[in-house]
């Protein structure tokens, strides 16, 4: 069973920041938070992951609350090509990746 | 992009025929996976491998078998294809690593299988 809860869908205006929330209230101390996205008909694409601290890479930023029960993926300047389904996954080492339904992000012109 | 190649990318087959999907990686990663994706069900794990000749079942393994005779290749076989196995199949790979590395999983581009 997926250990995360995400909104079914979200809209974002092109050029604005997209903030995608994820609740993982039962996360354990060794579990990482991962974000993937899937653009229509393509394989899921890795975005970012973190354990406790906030993380940033060339694609996005990951903000994890201090109690680690929720996180937010931030796409700082969304483009039309960021329209996709975004998956939030929590996983410990040795566990398989379990994908839930994710959030369908629509970036609008 | 991770070096993952799936073949065939598209296949139409008849009910009852055997089908083999191949996943080839050039990353020398230890772990390989087969997922299927269907509307309303998302991505579901079929089988995975944690080394040559070491495989295990996922959540939807019935009707599927796998083999891994080389690090770089992971085969998914449908012994007798059924219409319920019409789906998109994704291969994925990940490297083993210490927990501090939080190792990630990388996906291929998918194989579209239609069973008629």
mmCIF file with all atom_site columns, C-alpha atoms in Angstrom:
data_model
loop_
_atom_site.group_PDB
_atom_site.id
_atom_site.type_symbol
_atom_site.label_atom_id
_atom_site.label_alt_id
_atom_site.label_comp_id
_atom_site.label_asym_id
_atom_site.label_entity_id
_atom_site.label_seq_id
_atom_site.pdbx_PDB_ins_code
_atom_site.Cartn_x
_atom_site.Cartn_y
_atom_site.Cartn_z
_atom_site.occupancy
_atom_site.B_iso_or_equiv
_atom_site.pdbx_formal_charge
_atom_site.auth_seq_id
_atom_site.auth_comp_id
_atom_site.auth_asym_id
_atom_site.auth_atom_id
_atom_site.pdbx_PDB_model_num
ATOM 1   C CA . UNK A 1 1   ? 0.000  0.000   0.000   1.00 0.00 ? 1   UNK A CA 1
ATOM 2   C CA . UNK A 1 2   ? 1.148  3.520   -0.800  1.00 0.00 ? 2   UNK A CA 1
ATOM 3   C CA . UNK A 1 3   ? 2.224  5.396   2.314   1.00 0.00 ? 3   UNK A CA 1
ATOM 4   C CA . UNK A 1 4   ? 1.511  8.821   0.906   1.00 0.00 ? 4   UNK A CA 1
ATOM 5   C CA . UNK A 1 5   ? -1.461 11.039  0.192   1.00 0.00 ? 5   UNK A CA 1
ATOM 6   C CA . UNK A 1 6   ? -1.432 13.547  -2.651  1.00 0.00 ? 6   UNK A CA 1
ATOM 7   C CA . UNK A 1 7   ? -4.106 15.744  -4.237  1.00 0.00 ? 7   UNK A CA 1
ATOM 8   C CA . UNK A 1 8   ? -5.573 14.195  -7.350  1.00 0.00 ? 8   UNK A CA 1
ATOM 9   C CA . UNK A 1 9   ? -4.897 17.192  -9.560  1.00 0.00 ? 9   UNK A CA 1
ATOM 10  C CA . UNK A 1 10  ? -3.535 20.733  -9.549  1.00 0.00 ? 10  UNK A CA 1
ATOM 11  C CA . UNK A 1 11  ? -3.225 23.619  -11.969 1.00 0.00 ? 11  UNK A CA 1
ATOM 12  C CA . UNK A 1 12  ? -0.378 26.093  -12.226 1.00 0.00 ? 12  UNK A CA 1
ATOM 13  C CA . UNK A 1 13  ? 0.173  29.104  -14.440 1.00 0.00 ? 13  UNK A CA 1
ATOM 14  C CA . UNK A 1 14  ? 3.168  28.966  -16.745 1.00 0.00 ? 14  UNK A CA 1
ATOM 15  C CA . UNK A 1 15  ? 6.163  30.771  -15.258 1.00 0.00 ? 15  UNK A CA 1
ATOM 16  C CA . UNK A 1 16  ? 4.859  30.543  -11.715 1.00 0.00 ? 16  UNK A CA 1
ATOM 17  C CA . UNK A 1 17  ? 6.090  28.209  -9.005  1.00 0.00 ? 17  UNK A CA 1
ATOM 18  C CA . UNK A 1 18  ? 4.297  24.889  -8.725  1.00 0.00 ? 18  UNK A CA 1
ATOM 19  C CA . UNK A 1 19  ? 4.010  23.610  -5.161  1.00 0.00 ? 19  UNK A CA 1
ATOM 20  C CA . UNK A 1 20  ? 2.980  19.977  -4.918  1.00 0.00 ? 20  UNK A CA 1
ATOM 21  C CA . UNK A 1 21  ? 2.148  18.716  -1.415  1.00 0.00 ? 21  UNK A CA 1
ATOM 22  C CA . UNK A 1 22  ? 2.486  15.209  -0.046  1.00 0.00 ? 22  UNK A CA 1
ATOM 23  C CA . UNK A 1 23  ? 1.394  13.805  3.288   1.00 0.00 ? 23  UNK A CA 1
ATOM 24  C CA . UNK A 1 24  ? 3.308  10.867  4.768   1.00 0.00 ? 24  UNK A CA 1
ATOM 25  C CA . UNK A 1 25  ? 2.251  10.913  8.399   1.00 0.00 ? 25  UNK A CA 1
ATOM 26  C CA . UNK A 1 26  ? 3.432  7.340   9.128   1.00 0.00 ? 26  UNK A CA 1
ATOM 27  C CA . UNK A 1 27  ? 6.943  7.799   7.770   1.00 0.00 ? 27  UNK A CA 1
ATOM 28  C CA . UNK A 1 28  ? 9.649  6.075   9.786   1.00 0.00 ? 28  UNK A CA 1
ATOM 29  C CA . UNK A 1 29  ? 13.064 7.384   10.630  1.00 0.00 ? 29  UNK A CA 1
ATOM 30  C CA . UNK A 1 30  ? 14.911 5.517   7.883   1.00 0.00 ? 30  UNK A CA 1
ATOM 31  C CA . UNK A 1 31  ? 12.498 6.186   5.070   1.00 0.00 ? 31  UNK A CA 1
ATOM 32  C CA . UNK A 1 32  ? 13.426 8.590   2.318   1.00 0.00 ? 32  UNK A CA 1
ATOM 33  C CA . UNK A 1 33  ? 10.969 10.778  0.425   1.00 0.00 ? 33  UNK A CA 1
ATOM 34  C CA . UNK A 1 34  ? 11.230 10.449  -3.351  1.00 0.00 ? 34  UNK A CA 1
ATOM 35  C CA . UNK A 1 35  ? 9.562  12.384  -6.131  1.00 0.00 ? 35  UNK A CA 1
ATOM 36  C CA . UNK A 1 36  ? 9.083  11.106  -9.637  1.00 0.00 ? 36  UNK A CA 1
ATOM 37  C CA . UNK A 1 37  ? 7.050  12.373  -12.535 1.00 0.00 ? 37  UNK A CA 1
ATOM 38  C CA . UNK A 1 38  ? 5.571  10.746  -15.592 1.00 0.00 ? 38  UNK A CA 1
ATOM 39  C CA . UNK A 1 39  ? 4.935  12.669  -18.731 1.00 0.00 ? 39  UNK A CA 1
ATOM 40  C CA . UNK A 1 40  ? 2.293  11.138  -20.937 1.00 0.00 ? 40  UNK A CA 1
ATOM 41  C CA . UNK A 1 41  ? 3.307  7.742   -22.376 1.00 0.00 ? 41  UNK A CA 1
ATOM 42  C CA . UNK A 1 42  ? 6.861  7.958   -21.026 1.00 0.00 ? 42  UNK A CA 1
ATOM 43  C CA . UNK A 1 43  ? 8.592  6.088   -18.238 1.00 0.00 ? 43  UNK A CA 1
ATOM 44  C CA . UNK A 1 44  ? 8.618  7.722   -14.798 1.00 0.00 ? 44  UNK A CA 1
ATOM 45  C CA . UNK A 1 45  ? 11.440 10.197  -14.357 1.00 0.00 ? 45  UNK A CA 1
ATOM 46  C CA . UNK A 1 46  ? 13.380 10.723  -11.146 1.00 0.00 ? 46  UNK A CA 1
ATOM 47  C CA . UNK A 1 47  ? 13.211 14.275  -9.795  1.00 0.00 ? 47  UNK A CA 1
ATOM 48  C CA . UNK A 1 48  ? 14.641 14.446  -6.298  1.00 0.00 ? 48  UNK A CA 1
ATOM 49  C CA . UNK A 1 49  ? 14.785 12.696  -2.948  1.00 0.00 ? 49  UNK A CA 1
ATOM 50  C CA . UNK A 1 50  ? 15.612 13.521  0.661   1.00 0.00 ? 50  UNK A CA 1
ATOM 51  C CA . UNK A 1 51  ? 15.656 12.213  4.201   1.00 0.00 ? 51  UNK A CA 1
ATOM 52  C CA . UNK A 1 52  ? 15.447 15.119  6.629   1.00 0.00 ? 52  UNK A CA 1
ATOM 53  C CA . UNK A 1 53  ? 16.976 18.196  5.111   1.00 0.00 ? 53  UNK A CA 1
ATOM 54  C CA . UNK A 1 54  ? 15.614 20.273  2.293   1.00 0.00 ? 54  UNK A CA 1
ATOM 55  C CA . UNK A 1 55  ? 17.128 19.403  -1.053  1.00 0.00 ? 55  UNK A CA 1
ATOM 56  C CA . UNK A 1 56  ? 17.562 21.283  -4.312  1.00 0.00 ? 56  UNK A CA 1
ATOM 57  C CA . UNK A 1 57  ? 18.767 20.245  -7.724  1.00 0.00 ? 57  UNK A CA 1
ATOM 58  C CA . UNK A 1 58  ? 18.495 21.573  -11.243 1.00 0.00 ? 58  UNK A CA 1
ATOM 59  C CA . UNK A 1 59  ? 14.927 20.376  -11.571 1.00 0.00 ? 59  UNK A CA 1
ATOM 60  C CA . UNK A 1 60  ? 13.241 21.150  -8.273  1.00 0.00 ? 60  UNK A CA 1
ATOM 61  C CA . UNK A 1 61  ? 13.389 21.756  -4.551  1.00 0.00 ? 61  UNK A CA 1
ATOM 62  C CA . UNK A 1 62  ? 12.132 19.419  -1.870  1.00 0.00 ? 62  UNK A CA 1
ATOM 63  C CA . UNK A 1 63  ? 10.936 20.879  1.409   1.00 0.00 ? 63  UNK A CA 1
ATOM 64  C CA . UNK A 1 64  ? 10.423 18.362  4.238   1.00 0.00 ? 64  UNK A CA 1
ATOM 65  C CA . UNK A 1 65  ? 8.720  19.483  7.430   1.00 0.00 ? 65  UNK A CA 1
ATOM 66  C CA . UNK A 1 66  ? 10.619 19.158  10.667  1.00 0.00 ? 66  UNK A CA 1
ATOM 67  C CA . UNK A 1 67  ? 8.415  16.294  11.878  1.00 0.00 ? 67  UNK A CA 1
ATOM 68  C CA . UNK A 1 68  ? 8.817  14.689  8.418   1.00 0.00 ? 68  UNK A CA 1
ATOM 69  C CA . UNK A 1 69  ? 5.104  14.016  8.153   1.00 0.00 ? 69  UNK A CA 1
ATOM 70  C CA . UNK A 1 70  ? 4.719  16.021  4.996   1.00 0.00 ? 70  UNK A CA 1
ATOM 71  C CA . UNK A 1 71  ? 6.747  17.464  2.159   1.00 0.00 ? 71  UNK A CA 1
ATOM 72  C CA . UNK A 1 72  ? 6.398  19.821  -0.783  1.00 0.00 ? 72  UNK A CA 1
ATOM 73  C CA . UNK A 1 73  ? 7.951  19.576  -4.203  1.00 0.00 ? 73  UNK A CA 1
ATOM 74  C CA . UNK A 1 74  ? 8.596  22.973  -5.741  1.00 0.00 ? 74  UNK A CA 1
ATOM 75  C CA . UNK A 1 75  ? 9.092  23.565  -9.438  1.00 0.00 ? 75  UNK A CA 1
ATOM 76  C CA . UNK A 1 76  ? 10.306 27.169  -9.336  1.00 0.00 ? 76  UNK A CA 1
ATOM 77  C CA . UNK A 1 77  ? 9.261  28.300  -12.815 1.00 0.00 ? 77  UNK A CA 1
ATOM 78  C CA . UNK A 1 78  ? 6.788  25.847  -14.287 1.00 0.00 ? 78  UNK A CA 1
ATOM 79  C CA . UNK A 1 79  ? 6.691  25.401  -18.052 1.00 0.00 ? 79  UNK A CA 1
ATOM 80  C CA . UNK A 1 80  ? 4.184  23.623  -20.261 1.00 0.00 ? 80  UNK A CA 1
ATOM 81  C CA . UNK A 1 81  ? 6.615  20.698  -20.426 1.00 0.00 ? 81  UNK A CA 1
ATOM 82  C CA . UNK A 1 82  ? 6.196  20.188  -16.684 1.00 0.00 ? 82  UNK A CA 1
ATOM 83  C CA . UNK A 1 83  ? 2.637  18.995  -17.234 1.00 0.00 ? 83  UNK A CA 1
ATOM 84  C CA . UNK A 1 84  ? 2.751  15.443  -15.879 1.00 0.00 ? 84  UNK A CA 1
ATOM 85  C CA . UNK A 1 85  ? 1.687  13.115  -13.097 1.00 0.00 ? 85  UNK A CA 1
ATOM 86  C CA . UNK A 1 86  ? 3.873  13.614  -10.026 1.00 0.00 ? 86  UNK A CA 1
ATOM 87  C CA . UNK A 1 87  ? 4.430  10.768  -7.597  1.00 0.00 ? 87  UNK A CA 1
ATOM 88  C CA . UNK A 1 88  ? 5.532  11.095  -3.994  1.00 0.00 ? 88  UNK A CA 1
ATOM 89  C CA . UNK A 1 89  ? 6.992  7.886   -2.548  1.00 0.00 ? 89  UNK A CA 1
ATOM 90  C CA . UNK A 1 90  ? 8.413  7.012   0.851   1.00 0.00 ? 90  UNK A CA 1
ATOM 91  C CA . UNK A 1 91  ? 10.775 4.096   0.966   1.00 0.00 ? 91  UNK A CA 1
ATOM 92  C CA . UNK A 1 92  ? 13.328 2.503   3.228   1.00 0.00 ? 92  UNK A CA 1
ATOM 93  C CA . UNK A 1 93  ? 16.480 0.852   1.948   1.00 0.00 ? 93  UNK A CA 1
ATOM 94  C CA . UNK A 1 94  ? 15.657 -2.612  0.667   1.00 0.00 ? 94  UNK A CA 1
ATOM 95  C CA . UNK A 1 95  ? 12.001 -1.861  0.097   1.00 0.00 ? 95  UNK A CA 1
ATOM 96  C CA . UNK A 1 96  ? 10.445 -1.754  -3.321  1.00 0.00 ? 96  UNK A CA 1
ATOM 97  C CA . UNK A 1 97  ? 9.150  1.488   -4.794  1.00 0.00 ? 97  UNK A CA 1
ATOM 98  C CA . UNK A 1 98  ? 5.366  1.615   -4.447  1.00 0.00 ? 98  UNK A CA 1
ATOM 99  C CA . UNK A 1 99  ? 3.637  4.138   -6.682  1.00 0.00 ? 99  UNK A CA 1
ATOM 100 C CA . UNK A 1 100 ? 0.282  5.621   -5.752  1.00 0.00 ? 100 UNK A CA 1
ATOM 101 C CA . UNK A 1 101 ? -2.009 7.519   -8.148  1.00 0.00 ? 101 UNK A CA 1
ATOM 102 C CA . UNK A 1 102 ? 0.027  10.735  -7.848  1.00 0.00 ? 102 UNK A CA 1
ATOM 103 C CA . UNK A 1 103 ? -0.968 14.318  -8.630  1.00 0.00 ? 103 UNK A CA 1
ATOM 104 C CA . UNK A 1 104 ? -1.825 15.337  -12.152 1.00 0.00 ? 104 UNK A CA 1
ATOM 105 C CA . UNK A 1 105 ? -0.240 18.775  -12.638 1.00 0.00 ? 105 UNK A CA 1
ATOM 106 C CA . UNK A 1 106 ? -1.503 20.879  -15.503 1.00 0.00 ? 106 UNK A CA 1
ATOM 107 C CA . UNK A 1 107 ? 0.607  23.905  -16.391 1.00 0.00 ? 107 UNK A CA 1
ATOM 108 C CA . UNK A 1 108 ? -1.620 26.441  -18.120 1.00 0.00 ? 108 UNK A CA 1
ATOM 109 C CA . UNK A 1 109 ? -0.447 29.060  -20.614 1.00 0.00 ? 109 UNK A CA 1
ATOM 110 C CA . UNK B 2 1   ? 19.165 9.253   -19.092 1.00 0.00 ? 1   UNK B CA 1
ATOM 111 C CA . UNK B 2 2   ? 19.836 5.867   -17.571 1.00 0.00 ? 2   UNK B CA 1
ATOM 112 C CA . UNK B 2 3   ? 21.015 3.295   -20.117 1.00 0.00 ? 3   UNK B CA 1
ATOM 113 C CA . UNK B 2 4   ? 17.895 1.137   -20.278 1.00 0.00 ? 4   UNK B CA 1
ATOM 114 C CA . UNK B 2 5   ? 16.576 -0.363  -23.469 1.00 0.00 ? 5   UNK B CA 1
ATOM 115 C CA . UNK B 2 6   ? 13.310 -2.243  -23.685 1.00 0.00 ? 6   UNK B CA 1
ATOM 116 C CA . UNK B 2 7   ? 12.329 -4.461  -26.587 1.00 0.00 ? 7   UNK B CA 1
ATOM 117 C CA . UNK B 2 8   ? 10.022 -4.735  -28.319 1.00 0.00 ? 8   UNK B CA 1
ATOM 118 C CA . UNK B 2 9   ? 8.531  -1.303  -27.761 1.00 0.00 ? 9   UNK B CA 1
ATOM 119 C CA . UNK B 2 10  ? 5.218  -2.330  -29.280 1.00 0.00 ? 10  UNK B CA 1
ATOM 120 C CA . UNK B 2 11  ? 3.737  -5.775  -29.799 1.00 0.00 ? 11  UNK B CA 1
ATOM 121 C CA . UNK B 2 12  ? 0.371  -7.227  -30.710 1.00 0.00 ? 12  UNK B CA 1
ATOM 122 C CA . UNK B 2 13  ? -0.089 -10.905 -29.976 1.00 0.00 ? 13  UNK B CA 1
ATOM 123 C CA . UNK B 2 14  ? -2.869 -13.446 -29.840 1.00 0.00 ? 14  UNK B CA 1
ATOM 124 C CA . UNK B 2 15  ? -4.360 -14.961 -26.730 1.00 0.00 ? 15  UNK B CA 1
ATOM 125 C CA . UNK B 2 16  ? -2.546 -18.097 -25.678 1.00 0.00 ? 16  UNK B CA 1
ATOM 126 C CA . UNK B 2 17  ? 0.771  -17.313 -27.317 1.00 0.00 ? 17  UNK B CA 1
ATOM 127 C CA . UNK B 2 18  ? 3.998  -16.890 -25.355 1.00 0.00 ? 18  UNK B CA 1
ATOM 128 C CA . UNK B 2 19  ? 5.564  -13.446 -25.218 1.00 0.00 ? 19  UNK B CA 1
ATOM 129 C CA . UNK B 2 20  ? 8.947  -12.330 -23.950 1.00 0.00 ? 20  UNK B CA 1
ATOM 130 C CA . UNK B 2 21  ? 9.886  -8.750  -23.190 1.00 0.00 ? 21  UNK B CA 1
ATOM 131 C CA . UNK B 2 22  ? 13.527 -7.857  -22.818 1.00 0.00 ? 22  UNK B CA 1
ATOM 132 C CA . UNK B 2 23  ? 15.166 -5.224  -20.680 1.00 0.00 ? 23  UNK B CA 1
ATOM 133 C CA . UNK B 2 24  ? 18.806 -4.393  -21.274 1.00 0.00 ? 24  UNK B CA 1
ATOM 134 C CA . UNK B 2 25  ? 20.875 -2.050  -19.107 1.00 0.00 ? 25  UNK B CA 1
ATOM 135 C CA . UNK B 2 26  ? 24.328 -0.607  -19.547 1.00 0.00 ? 26  UNK B CA 1
ATOM 136 C CA . UNK B 2 27  ? 24.668 0.759   -15.995 1.00 0.00 ? 27  UNK B CA 1
ATOM 137 C CA . UNK B 2 28  ? 25.780 -2.465  -14.273 1.00 0.00 ? 28  UNK B CA 1
ATOM 138 C CA . UNK B 2 29  ? 23.096 -1.927  -11.638 1.00 0.00 ? 29  UNK B CA 1
ATOM 139 C CA . UNK B 2 30  ? 22.336 -4.829  -9.355  1.00 0.00 ? 30  UNK B CA 1
ATOM 140 C CA . UNK B 2 31  ? 18.561 -4.470  -9.137  1.00 0.00 ? 31  UNK B CA 1
ATOM 141 C CA . UNK B 2 32  ? 16.135 -4.754  -12.033 1.00 0.00 ? 32  UNK B CA 1
ATOM 142 C CA . UNK B 2 33  ? 12.347 -4.574  -11.992 1.00 0.00 ? 33  UNK B CA 1
ATOM 143 C CA . UNK B 2 34  ? 9.323  -5.133  -14.168 1.00 0.00 ? 34  UNK B CA 1
ATOM 144 C CA . UNK B 2 35  ? 6.235  -2.994  -13.596 1.00 0.00 ? 35  UNK B CA 1
ATOM 145 C CA . UNK B 2 36  ? 2.964  -2.822  -15.452 1.00 0.00 ? 36  UNK B CA 1
ATOM 146 C CA . UNK B 2 37  ? 0.796  0.255   -15.705 1.00 0.00 ? 37  UNK B CA 1
ATOM 147 C CA . UNK B 2 38  ? -2.930 0.229   -16.287 1.00 0.00 ? 38  UNK B CA 1
ATOM 148 C CA . UNK B 2 39  ? -5.584 2.930   -16.057 1.00 0.00 ? 39  UNK B CA 1
ATOM 149 C CA . UNK B 2 40  ? -6.980 3.081   -12.543 1.00 0.00 ? 40  UNK B CA 1
ATOM 150 C CA . UNK B 2 41  ? -4.201 0.941   -11.088 1.00 0.00 ? 41  UNK B CA 1
ATOM 151 C CA . UNK B 2 42  ? -1.079 2.977   -11.542 1.00 0.00 ? 42  UNK B CA 1
ATOM 152 C CA . UNK B 2 43  ? 2.303  1.268   -11.578 1.00 0.00 ? 43  UNK B CA 1
ATOM 153 C CA . UNK B 2 44  ? 2.364  -2.205  -10.084 1.00 0.00 ? 44  UNK B CA 1
ATOM 154 C CA . UNK B 2 45  ? 5.420  -4.364  -9.490  1.00 0.00 ? 45  UNK B CA 1
ATOM 155 C CA . UNK B 2 46  ? 5.406  -7.733  -11.263 1.00 0.00 ? 46  UNK B CA 1
ATOM 156 C CA . UNK B 2 47  ? 8.819  -9.231  -10.472 1.00 0.00 ? 47  UNK B CA 1
ATOM 157 C CA . UNK B 2 48  ? 12.231 -7.967  -9.534  1.00 0.00 ? 48  UNK B CA 1
ATOM 158 C CA . UNK B 2 49  ? 15.784 -9.221  -9.473  1.00 0.00 ? 49  UNK B CA 1
ATOM 159 C CA . UNK B 2 50  ? 18.521 -8.508  -6.962  1.00 0.00 ? 50  UNK B CA 1
ATOM 160 C CA . UNK B 2 51  ? 21.286 -10.243 -8.837  1.00 0.00 ? 51  UNK B CA 1
ATOM 161 C CA . UNK B 2 52  ? 22.048 -12.796 -11.532 1.00 0.00 ? 52  UNK B CA 1
ATOM 162 C CA . UNK B 2 53  ? 19.625 -15.695 -11.128 1.00 0.00 ? 53  UNK B CA 1
ATOM 163 C CA . UNK B 2 54  ? 18.133 -14.032 -8.035  1.00 0.00 ? 54  UNK B CA 1
ATOM 164 C CA . UNK B 2 55  ? 14.527 -13.004 -8.529  1.00 0.00 ? 55  UNK B CA 1
ATOM 165 C CA . UNK B 2 56  ? 11.414 -12.487 -6.441  1.00 0.00 ? 56  UNK B CA 1
ATOM 166 C CA . UNK B 2 57  ? 7.737  -11.825 -6.930  1.00 0.00 ? 57  UNK B CA 1
ATOM 167 C CA . UNK B 2 58  ? 5.998  -8.492  -6.763  1.00 0.00 ? 58  UNK B CA 1
ATOM 168 C CA . UNK B 2 59  ? 2.352  -7.759  -6.122  1.00 0.00 ? 59  UNK B CA 1
ATOM 169 C CA . UNK B 2 60  ? 0.995  -8.934  -9.502  1.00 0.00 ? 60  UNK B CA 1
ATOM 170 C CA . UNK B 2 61  ? 3.226  -11.858 -10.479 1.00 0.00 ? 61  UNK B CA 1
ATOM 171 C CA . UNK B 2 62  ? 0.584  -14.413 -11.495 1.00 0.00 ? 62  UNK B CA 1
ATOM 172 C CA . UNK B 2 63  ? 0.898  -15.332 -15.171 1.00 0.00 ? 63  UNK B CA 1
ATOM 173 C CA . UNK B 2 64  ? 4.441  -13.968 -15.457 1.00 0.00 ? 64  UNK B CA 1
ATOM 174 C CA . UNK B 2 65  ? 7.901  -15.426 -15.106 1.00 0.00 ? 65  UNK B CA 1
ATOM 175 C CA . UNK B 2 66  ? 11.298 -13.774 -15.258 1.00 0.00 ? 66  UNK B CA 1
ATOM 176 C CA . UNK B 2 67  ? 14.881 -14.713 -15.814 1.00 0.00 ? 67  UNK B CA 1
ATOM 177 C CA . UNK B 2 68  ? 18.192 -13.002 -15.341 1.00 0.00 ? 68  UNK B CA 1
ATOM 178 C CA . UNK B 2 69  ? 21.184 -14.894 -16.668 1.00 0.00 ? 69  UNK B CA 1
ATOM 179 C CA . UNK B 2 70  ? 23.371 -11.804 -17.043 1.00 0.00 ? 70  UNK B CA 1
ATOM 180 C CA . UNK B 2 71  ? 23.644 -8.599  -15.066 1.00 0.00 ? 71  UNK B CA 1
ATOM 181 C CA . UNK B 2 72  ? 22.551 -6.525  -18.016 1.00 0.00 ? 72  UNK B CA 1
ATOM 182 C CA . UNK B 2 73  ? 19.467 -8.463  -19.130 1.00 0.00 ? 73  UNK B CA 1
ATOM 183 C CA . UNK B 2 74  ? 16.148 -9.097  -17.400 1.00 0.00 ? 74  UNK B CA 1
ATOM 184 C CA . UNK B 2 75  ? 13.489 -10.998 -19.324 1.00 0.00 ? 75  UNK B CA 1
ATOM 185 C CA . UNK B 2 76  ? 9.767  -10.989 -18.619 1.00 0.00 ? 76  UNK B CA 1
ATOM 186 C CA . UNK B 2 77  ? 7.803  -13.906 -20.069 1.00 0.00 ? 77  UNK B CA 1
ATOM 187 C CA . UNK B 2 78  ? 4.088  -14.356 -20.433 1.00 0.00 ? 78  UNK B CA 1
ATOM 188 C CA . UNK B 2 79  ? 3.796  -18.105 -20.900 1.00 0.00 ? 79  UNK B CA 1
ATOM 189 C CA . UNK B 2 80  ? 0.292  -17.908 -22.355 1.00 0.00 ? 80  UNK B CA 1
ATOM 190 C CA . UNK B 2 81  ? -0.842 -14.365 -22.934 1.00 0.00 ? 81  UNK B CA 1
ATOM 191 C CA . UNK B 2 82  ? -4.340 -13.308 -21.920 1.00 0.00 ? 82  UNK B CA 1
ATOM 192 C CA . UNK B 2 83  ? -6.304 -10.157 -22.698 1.00 0.00 ? 83  UNK B CA 1
ATOM 193 C CA . UNK B 2 84  ? -5.929 -9.041  -19.076 1.00 0.00 ? 84  UNK B CA 1
ATOM 194 C CA . UNK B 2 85  ? -2.196 -8.756  -19.701 1.00 0.00 ? 85  UNK B CA 1
ATOM 195 C CA . UNK B 2 86  ? -2.717 -6.013  -22.251 1.00 0.00 ? 86  UNK B CA 1
ATOM 196 C CA . UNK B 2 87  ? -0.757 -3.216  -20.644 1.00 0.00 ? 87  UNK B CA 1
ATOM 197 C CA . UNK B 2 88  ? 2.264  -0.985  -20.723 1.00 0.00 ? 88  UNK B CA 1
ATOM 198 C CA . UNK B 2 89  ? 5.289  -2.674  -19.205 1.00 0.00 ? 89  UNK B CA 1
ATOM 199 C CA . UNK B 2 90  ? 8.133  -0.710  -17.695 1.00 0.00 ? 90  UNK B CA 1
ATOM 200 C CA . UNK B 2 91  ? 11.546 -2.010  -16.810 1.00 0.00 ? 91  UNK B CA 1
ATOM 201 C CA . UNK B 2 92  ? 13.494 -0.243  -14.076 1.00 0.00 ? 92  UNK B CA 1
ATOM 202 C CA . UNK B 2 93  ? 16.926 -0.472  -12.517 1.00 0.00 ? 93  UNK B CA 1
ATOM 203 C CA . UNK B 2 94  ? 18.580 0.627   -9.299  1.00 0.00 ? 94  UNK B CA 1
ATOM 204 C CA . UNK B 2 95  ? 21.983 0.189   -7.774  1.00 0.00 ? 95  UNK B CA 1
ATOM 205 C CA . UNK B 2 96  ? 22.509 -1.259  -4.361  1.00 0.00 ? 96  UNK B CA 1
ATOM 206 C CA . UNK B 2 97  ? 23.891 1.204   -1.924  1.00 0.00 ? 97  UNK B CA 1
ATOM 207 C CA . UNK B 2 98  ? 24.139 2.234   1.664   1.00 0.00 ? 98  UNK B CA 1
ATOM 208 C CA . UNK B 2 99  ? 21.032 3.619   3.251   1.00 0.00 ? 99  UNK B CA 1
ATOM 209 C CA . UNK B 2 100 ? 22.639 7.037   3.342   1.00 0.00 ? 100 UNK B CA 1
ATOM 210 C CA . UNK B 2 101 ? 22.710 7.092   -0.422  1.00 0.00 ? 101 UNK B CA 1
ATOM 211 C CA . UNK B 2 102 ? 18.944 6.635   -0.693  1.00 0.00 ? 102 UNK B CA 1
ATOM 212 C CA . UNK B 2 103 ? 19.432 4.835   -3.987  1.00 0.00 ? 103 UNK B CA 1
ATOM 213 C CA . UNK B 2 104 ? 17.040 5.784   -6.741  1.00 0.00 ? 104 UNK B CA 1
ATOM 214 C CA . UNK B 2 105 ? 15.242 3.806   -9.410  1.00 0.00 ? 105 UNK B CA 1
ATOM 215 C CA . UNK B 2 106 ? 15.350 4.610   -13.108 1.00 0.00 ? 106 UNK B CA 1
ATOM 216 C CA . UNK B 2 107 ? 12.811 3.564   -15.702 1.00 0.00 ? 107 UNK B CA 1
ATOM 217 C CA . UNK B 2 108 ? 12.893 2.555   -19.317 1.00 0.00 ? 108 UNK B CA 1
ATOM 218 C CA . UNK B 2 109 ? 10.545 3.972   -21.913 1.00 0.00 ? 109 UNK B CA 1
ATOM 219 C CA . UNK B 2 110 ? 8.029  1.160   -21.801 1.00 0.00 ? 110 UNK B CA 1
ATOM 220 C CA . UNK B 2 111 ? 6.760  -1.709  -23.922 1.00 0.00 ? 111 UNK B CA 1
ATOM 221 C CA . UNK B 2 112 ? 3.181  -1.567  -25.168 1.00 0.00 ? 112 UNK B CA 1
ATOM 222 C CA . UNK B 2 113 ? 1.654  -5.033  -25.322 1.00 0.00 ? 113 UNK B CA 1
ATOM 223 C CA . UNK B 2 114 ? -1.769 -5.759  -26.785 1.00 0.00 ? 114 UNK B CA 1
ATOM 224 C CA . UNK B 2 115 ? -3.244 -9.245  -26.473 1.00 0.00 ? 115 UNK B CA 1
ATOM 225 C CA . UNK B 2 116 ? -6.122 -9.870  -28.870 1.00 0.00 ? 116 UNK B CA 1
#
